Amino acid sequence: MQDSGIRSTPRHTPTVIPRTIWLTGLSGAGKSTLASGLGQQLKEAGYACYVLDGDVLRNGLCRDLGFSAEDRSENIRRVAEVARLMNEAGIIVIAALISPYQADRLMARNIVGTERFIEAYISTPIAVCESRDPKGLYRRAHAGELQGFTGVSAPYEHPENPEVSINTALMPPAHCVAELMRHVLDNVE
Ligand SMILES: Nc1ncnc2c1ncn2[C@@H]1O[C@H](COP(=O)(O)OS(=O)(=O)O)[C@@H](OP(=O)(O)O)[C@H]1O
Ligand SMILES: Nc1ncnc2c1ncn2[C@@H]1O[C@H](COP(=O)(O)OP(=O)(O)O)[C@@H](O)[C@H]1O
């Protein structure tokens, strides 16, 4: 066969390993802020990514669920299943859920696949979260208007071995996002 002489231009196409970065931490710790900042940076760097925010999903996919231990577990299971599907489609997922129980986070890791799962503990101390109180939920929980509120009247089990740990009380948001971005880039190519 005659050589047409046409050559495709060699391109550097990075082999992206689509990970799920699972942000866990108290309400007000900074999960949503960092998830959206990280999502924006990844998009700007050319990666396909998607933010699954517990707060948002509870208005749709998980709107039938409350905050009992069982419902939180089901919430996390559903989000982890979605994350797995998105990873399989080549999309980097950033999940931001309180996910207060160790067993549920382990379940999420197993559903997504342990090699794909990056647990990022947003370790902001509760005193800082309470002073931020961006939605007034701590005030309502202390006033007895909100039952089973994580950190006040429901437990938060600290991750024992997270891949990343970030205390947002110590650095401005941009630095926290940069720290997460560095970790993700080290792990997606
Ligand atoms: N009782 C109680 N405990 C904790 N959080 C509560 C509760 N009631 C409502 N909210 C609001 O729900 C958001 C947490 O949803 P998650 O899906 O992340 O929670 S969980 O992972 O299933 O525990 C959480 O969002 P964030 O503040 O962004 O964390 C709250 O706004
Ligand atoms: N370094 C920081 N990183 C993230 N959020 C911060 C930081 N410093 C202050 N904040 C503020 O803390 C609040 C965190 O709220 P949010 O991101 O909704 O937390 P969560 O999703 O964990 O409930 C926001 O009002 C944010 O502006």
mmCIF file of C-alpha atoms and ligand atoms in Angstrom:
data_model
loop_
_atom_site.group_PDB
_atom_site.id
_atom_site.type_symbol
_atom_site.label_atom_id
_atom_site.label_comp_id
_atom_site.label_asym_id
_atom_site.label_seq_id
_atom_site.Cartn_x
_atom_site.Cartn_y
_atom_site.Cartn_z
ATOM 1 C CA MET A 1 0.000 0.000 0.000
ATOM 2 C CA GLN A 2 1.269 3.444 -0.898
ATOM 3 C CA ASP A 3 2.240 5.674 1.994
ATOM 4 C CA SER A 4 -0.068 8.703 1.922
ATOM 5 C CA GLY A 5 2.583 10.733 3.678
ATOM 6 C CA ILE A 6 0.018 11.980 6.174
ATOM 7 C CA ARG A 7 1.170 11.760 9.759
ATOM 8 C CA SER A 8 -0.876 12.573 12.785
ATOM 9 C CA THR A 9 0.796 15.205 14.934
ATOM 10 C CA PRO A 10 2.262 13.517 17.990
ATOM 11 C CA ARG A 11 0.571 14.917 21.059
ATOM 12 C CA HIS A 12 1.299 14.472 24.701
ATOM 13 C CA THR A 13 -1.918 13.042 26.021
ATOM 14 C CA PRO A 14 -1.524 12.410 29.748
ATOM 15 C CA THR A 15 -3.002 9.160 30.925
ATOM 16 C CA VAL A 16 -5.328 10.471 33.577
ATOM 17 C CA ILE A 17 -6.153 8.150 36.407
ATOM 18 C CA PRO A 18 -9.609 9.370 37.363
ATOM 19 C CA ARG A 19 -9.571 9.551 41.139
ATOM 20 C CA THR A 20 -12.251 10.408 43.651
ATOM 21 C CA ILE A 21 -11.091 12.997 46.168
ATOM 22 C CA TRP A 22 -13.374 12.512 49.151
ATOM 23 C CA LEU A 23 -13.519 15.562 51.426
ATOM 24 C CA THR A 24 -14.724 14.744 54.927
ATOM 25 C CA GLY A 25 -15.094 17.082 57.878
ATOM 26 C CA LEU A 26 -17.490 19.001 60.063
ATOM 27 C CA SER A 27 -20.102 21.433 58.825
ATOM 28 C CA GLY A 28 -18.311 24.734 58.252
ATOM 29 C CA ALA A 29 -14.907 23.061 57.954
ATOM 30 C CA GLY A 30 -14.565 24.345 54.381
ATOM 31 C CA LYS A 31 -15.467 21.275 52.290
ATOM 32 C CA SER A 32 -17.709 23.091 49.787
ATOM 33 C CA THR A 33 -15.369 26.063 49.475
ATOM 34 C CA LEU A 34 -12.367 23.840 48.791
ATOM 35 C CA ALA A 35 -14.296 21.420 46.551
ATOM 36 C CA SER A 36 -15.435 24.203 44.266
ATOM 37 C CA GLY A 37 -11.981 25.862 44.264
ATOM 38 C CA LEU A 38 -10.305 22.568 43.433
ATOM 39 C CA GLY A 39 -12.885 21.800 40.740
ATOM 40 C CA GLN A 40 -12.244 25.168 39.126
ATOM 41 C CA GLN A 41 -8.473 24.698 39.149
ATOM 42 C CA LEU A 42 -8.699 21.199 37.696
ATOM 43 C CA LYS A 43 -10.971 22.451 34.904
ATOM 44 C CA GLU A 44 -8.595 25.298 34.146
ATOM 45 C CA ALA A 45 -5.772 22.736 33.955
ATOM 46 C CA GLY A 46 -7.796 20.815 31.334
ATOM 47 C CA TYR A 47 -9.128 17.929 33.428
ATOM 48 C CA ALA A 48 -12.677 16.644 33.283
ATOM 49 C CA CYS A 49 -13.948 16.807 36.823
ATOM 50 C CA TYR A 50 -17.188 17.077 38.758
ATOM 51 C CA VAL A 51 -18.075 18.168 42.288
ATOM 52 C CA LEU A 52 -20.543 16.034 44.241
ATOM 53 C CA ASP A 53 -21.525 18.170 47.224
ATOM 54 C CA GLY A 54 -23.592 16.533 49.977
ATOM 55 C CA ASP A 55 -25.453 19.736 50.590
ATOM 56 C CA VAL A 56 -26.554 19.949 46.947
ATOM 57 C CA LEU A 57 -27.270 16.237 46.461
ATOM 58 C CA ARG A 58 -29.571 16.257 49.452
ATOM 59 C CA ASN A 59 -31.911 18.457 47.368
ATOM 60 C CA GLY A 60 -32.112 15.852 44.582
ATOM 61 C CA LEU A 61 -30.578 12.367 44.465
ATOM 62 C CA CYS A 62 -30.741 12.032 48.259
ATOM 63 C CA ARG A 63 -33.711 14.211 49.152
ATOM 64 C CA ASP A 64 -35.548 11.301 50.766
ATOM 65 C CA LEU A 65 -32.797 10.927 53.365
ATOM 66 C CA GLY A 66 -32.360 12.495 56.794
ATOM 67 C CA PHE A 67 -29.489 12.479 59.260
ATOM 68 C CA SER A 68 -29.895 9.224 61.180
ATOM 69 C CA ALA A 69 -26.805 6.989 61.057
ATOM 70 C CA GLU A 70 -28.670 4.722 58.593
ATOM 71 C CA ASP A 71 -29.668 7.567 56.292
ATOM 72 C CA ARG A 72 -26.161 9.044 56.309
ATOM 73 C CA SER A 73 -24.833 5.626 55.382
ATOM 74 C CA GLU A 74 -27.265 5.335 52.462
ATOM 75 C CA ASN A 75 -26.414 8.895 51.417
ATOM 76 C CA ILE A 76 -22.725 8.045 51.278
ATOM 77 C CA ARG A 77 -23.355 4.762 49.470
ATOM 78 C CA ARG A 78 -25.300 6.531 46.713
ATOM 79 C CA VAL A 79 -22.716 9.255 46.281
ATOM 80 C CA ALA A 80 -19.892 6.712 46.189
ATOM 81 C CA GLU A 81 -21.743 4.722 43.487
ATOM 82 C CA VAL A 82 -22.129 7.882 41.409
ATOM 83 C CA ALA A 83 -18.459 8.719 41.948
ATOM 84 C CA ARG A 84 -17.467 5.258 40.738
ATOM 85 C CA LEU A 85 -19.543 5.618 37.557
ATOM 86 C CA MET A 86 -18.039 9.026 36.881
ATOM 87 C CA ASN A 87 -14.522 7.722 37.454
ATOM 88 C CA GLU A 88 -15.241 4.909 35.018
ATOM 89 C CA ALA A 89 -16.278 7.559 32.490
ATOM 90 C CA GLY A 90 -12.883 9.214 32.954
ATOM 91 C CA ILE A 91 -14.010 12.057 35.181
ATOM 92 C CA ILE A 92 -12.171 13.145 38.321
ATOM 93 C CA VAL A 93 -14.680 13.417 41.161
ATOM 94 C CA ILE A 94 -14.505 15.704 44.154
ATOM 95 C CA ALA A 95 -17.009 14.552 46.793
ATOM 96 C CA ALA A 96 -17.710 16.825 49.753
ATOM 97 C CA LEU A 97 -19.719 15.157 52.491
ATOM 98 C CA ILE A 98 -19.481 15.291 56.265
ATOM 99 C CA SER A 99 -19.324 11.466 56.159
ATOM 100 C CA PRO A 100 -18.849 11.293 59.923
ATOM 101 C CA TYR A 101 -18.519 7.537 60.363
ATOM 102 C CA GLN A 102 -15.317 5.636 59.687
ATOM 103 C CA ALA A 103 -17.269 2.582 58.476
ATOM 104 C CA ASP A 104 -19.136 4.625 55.862
ATOM 105 C CA ARG A 105 -15.942 6.192 54.565
ATOM 106 C CA LEU A 106 -14.453 2.706 54.269
ATOM 107 C CA MET A 107 -17.579 1.629 52.374
ATOM 108 C CA ALA A 108 -17.129 4.593 50.012
ATOM 109 C CA ARG A 109 -13.479 3.631 49.504
ATOM 110 C CA ASN A 110 -14.481 0.067 48.654
ATOM 111 C CA ILE A 111 -17.251 1.118 46.266
ATOM 112 C CA VAL A 112 -15.068 3.608 44.397
ATOM 113 C CA GLY A 113 -12.075 1.262 44.469
ATOM 114 C CA THR A 114 -9.321 1.680 46.993
ATOM 115 C CA GLU A 115 -6.727 2.542 44.318
ATOM 116 C CA ARG A 116 -8.843 5.447 43.109
ATOM 117 C CA PHE A 117 -9.923 6.850 46.465
ATOM 118 C CA ILE A 118 -8.168 9.817 48.101
ATOM 119 C CA GLU A 119 -9.497 10.680 51.541
ATOM 120 C CA ALA A 120 -8.961 14.366 52.315
ATOM 121 C CA TYR A 121 -9.693 15.198 55.924
ATOM 122 C CA ILE A 122 -10.696 18.836 56.343
ATOM 123 C CA SER A 123 -9.619 18.917 59.958
ATOM 124 C CA THR A 124 -10.748 22.409 60.960
ATOM 125 C CA PRO A 125 -11.404 22.366 64.732
ATOM 126 C CA ILE A 126 -15.018 22.528 65.823
ATOM 127 C CA ALA A 127 -14.479 25.837 67.663
ATOM 128 C CA VAL A 128 -13.515 27.427 64.339
ATOM 129 C CA CYS A 129 -16.451 25.802 62.503
ATOM 130 C CA GLU A 130 -18.801 27.058 65.207
ATOM 131 C CA SER A 131 -17.441 30.578 65.025
ATOM 132 C CA ARG A 132 -17.880 30.575 61.227
ATOM 133 C CA ASP A 133 -21.354 29.018 61.378
ATOM 134 C CA PRO A 134 -22.017 30.023 57.728
ATOM 135 C CA LYS A 135 -25.597 28.703 57.755
ATOM 136 C CA GLY A 136 -26.458 29.354 61.393
ATOM 137 C CA LEU A 137 -26.786 25.595 61.973
ATOM 138 C CA TYR A 138 -24.542 25.402 65.063
ATOM 139 C CA ARG A 139 -26.587 28.161 66.680
ATOM 140 C CA ARG A 140 -29.791 26.260 65.921
ATOM 141 C CA ALA A 141 -28.270 22.982 67.134
ATOM 142 C CA HIS A 142 -27.196 24.546 70.444
ATOM 143 C CA ALA A 143 -30.632 26.117 70.808
ATOM 144 C CA GLY A 144 -32.128 22.629 70.507
ATOM 145 C CA GLU A 145 -33.856 23.468 67.215
ATOM 146 C CA LEU A 146 -31.825 20.922 65.219
ATOM 147 C CA GLN A 147 -31.478 17.332 66.399
ATOM 148 C CA GLY A 148 -28.543 15.038 65.707
ATOM 149 C CA PHE A 149 -26.252 17.767 64.427
ATOM 150 C CA THR A 150 -22.716 16.527 63.735
ATOM 151 C CA GLY A 151 -20.221 17.733 66.329
ATOM 152 C CA VAL A 152 -22.945 18.939 68.695
ATOM 153 C CA SER A 153 -25.409 16.101 69.175
ATOM 154 C CA ALA A 154 -24.114 13.490 66.736
ATOM 155 C CA PRO A 155 -20.592 12.070 66.467
ATOM 156 C CA TYR A 156 -17.802 12.807 64.048
ATOM 157 C CA GLU A 157 -15.214 10.027 63.902
ATOM 158 C CA HIS A 158 -11.865 11.463 62.836
ATOM 159 C CA PRO A 159 -10.130 9.691 59.953
ATOM 160 C CA GLU A 160 -7.177 7.695 61.218
ATOM 161 C CA ASN A 161 -5.137 7.512 58.054
ATOM 162 C CA PRO A 162 -6.294 10.085 55.509
ATOM 163 C CA GLU A 163 -4.224 10.568 52.362
ATOM 164 C CA VAL A 164 -4.364 14.347 52.947
ATOM 165 C CA SER A 165 -5.233 16.461 55.968
ATOM 166 C CA ILE A 166 -5.972 20.184 55.798
ATOM 167 C CA ASN A 167 -6.836 22.519 58.653
ATOM 168 C CA THR A 168 -8.478 25.534 57.030
ATOM 169 C CA ALA A 169 -7.983 27.563 60.201
ATOM 170 C CA LEU A 170 -4.265 27.745 59.410
ATOM 171 C CA MET A 171 -4.249 28.875 55.763
ATOM 172 C CA PRO A 172 -6.411 31.025 53.491
ATOM 173 C CA PRO A 173 -8.665 29.181 51.032
ATOM 174 C CA ALA A 174 -6.322 29.700 48.056
ATOM 175 C CA HIS A 175 -3.457 28.001 49.916
ATOM 176 C CA CYS A 176 -5.687 25.107 50.963
ATOM 177 C CA VAL A 177 -6.828 24.626 47.351
ATOM 178 C CA ALA A 178 -3.220 24.758 46.140
ATOM 179 C CA GLU A 179 -2.274 22.091 48.671
ATOM 180 C CA LEU A 180 -5.122 19.835 47.499
ATOM 181 C CA MET A 181 -4.292 20.532 43.848
ATOM 182 C CA ARG A 182 -0.669 19.542 44.409
ATOM 183 C CA HIS A 183 -1.729 16.272 45.976
ATOM 184 C CA VAL A 184 -4.233 15.505 43.228
ATOM 185 C CA LEU A 185 -1.795 16.256 40.407
ATOM 186 C CA ASP A 186 0.729 13.922 42.010
ATOM 187 C CA ASN A 187 -1.879 11.188 41.819
ATOM 188 C CA VAL A 188 -3.818 11.587 38.567
ATOM 189 C CA GLU A 189 -1.093 11.159 35.963
HETATM 190 N N1 LIG B 1 -28.274 17.110 61.649
HETATM 191 C C1 LIG B 1 -27.388 17.487 60.719
HETATM 192 N N2 LIG B 1 -26.104 17.079 60.802
HETATM 193 C C2 LIG B 1 -25.226 17.471 59.845
HETATM 194 N N3 LIG B 1 -25.540 18.280 58.791
HETATM 195 C C3 LIG B 1 -26.814 18.700 58.673
HETATM 196 C C4 LIG B 1 -27.785 18.329 59.630
HETATM 197 N N4 LIG B 1 -28.966 18.892 59.265
HETATM 198 C C5 LIG B 1 -28.738 19.581 58.131
HETATM 199 N N5 LIG B 1 -27.448 19.472 57.774
HETATM 200 C C6 LIG B 1 -26.908 20.050 56.529
HETATM 201 O O1 LIG B 1 -26.607 18.926 55.692
HETATM 202 C C7 LIG B 1 -25.290 18.987 55.205
HETATM 203 C C8 LIG B 1 -24.564 17.649 55.414
HETATM 204 O O2 LIG B 1 -24.948 16.739 54.450
HETATM 205 P P1 LIG B 1 -23.997 15.524 54.120
HETATM 206 O O3 LIG B 1 -24.673 14.782 53.036
HETATM 207 O O4 LIG B 1 -22.625 16.022 53.853
HETATM 208 O O5 LIG B 1 -24.005 14.711 55.489
HETATM 209 S S1 LIG B 1 -23.581 13.191 55.768
HETATM 210 O O6 LIG B 1 -22.311 12.940 55.056
HETATM 211 O O7 LIG B 1 -24.635 12.316 55.265
HETATM 212 O O8 LIG B 1 -23.421 13.086 57.227
HETATM 213 C C9 LIG B 1 -24.558 20.034 56.006
HETATM 214 O O9 LIG B 1 -23.817 20.731 55.036
HETATM 215 P P2 LIG B 1 -22.369 21.317 55.320
HETATM 216 O O10 LIG B 1 -22.597 22.410 56.314
HETATM 217 O O11 LIG B 1 -21.957 21.832 53.964
HETATM 218 O O12 LIG B 1 -21.469 20.236 55.814
HETATM 219 C C10 LIG B 1 -25.643 20.864 56.657
HETATM 220 O O13 LIG B 1 -25.858 22.042 55.930
HETATM 221 N N1 LIG B 2 -9.073 28.538 54.581
HETATM 222 C C1 LIG B 2 -10.369 28.372 54.366
HETATM 223 N N2 LIG B 2 -10.794 27.360 53.587
HETATM 224 C C2 LIG B 2 -12.126 27.164 53.373
HETATM 225 N N3 LIG B 2 -13.106 27.946 53.885
HETATM 226 C C3 LIG B 2 -12.729 28.987 54.664
HETATM 227 C C4 LIG B 2 -11.367 29.225 54.944
HETATM 228 N N4 LIG B 2 -11.287 30.306 55.742
HETATM 229 C C5 LIG B 2 -12.546 30.725 55.943
HETATM 230 N N5 LIG B 2 -13.430 29.941 55.300
HETATM 231 C C6 LIG B 2 -14.896 30.136 55.313
HETATM 232 O O1 LIG B 2 -15.458 29.060 56.064
HETATM 233 C C7 LIG B 2 -16.743 28.730 55.534
HETATM 234 C C8 LIG B 2 -16.746 27.254 55.194
HETATM 235 O O2 LIG B 2 -18.018 26.912 54.704
HETATM 236 P P1 LIG B 2 -18.248 25.699 53.713
HETATM 237 O O3 LIG B 2 -17.217 25.685 52.640
HETATM 238 O O4 LIG B 2 -19.682 25.735 53.310
HETATM 239 O O5 LIG B 2 -17.955 24.466 54.693
HETATM 240 P P2 LIG B 2 -18.591 23.002 54.669
HETATM 241 O O6 LIG B 2 -18.911 22.664 53.241
HETATM 242 O O7 LIG B 2 -17.508 22.133 55.240
HETATM 243 O O8 LIG B 2 -19.804 23.074 55.544
HETATM 244 C C9 LIG B 2 -16.973 29.614 54.313
HETATM 245 O O9 LIG B 2 -17.745 30.722 54.716
HETATM 246 C C10 LIG B 2 -15.559 30.049 53.943
HETATM 247 O O10 LIG B 2 -15.523 31.306 53.315
#
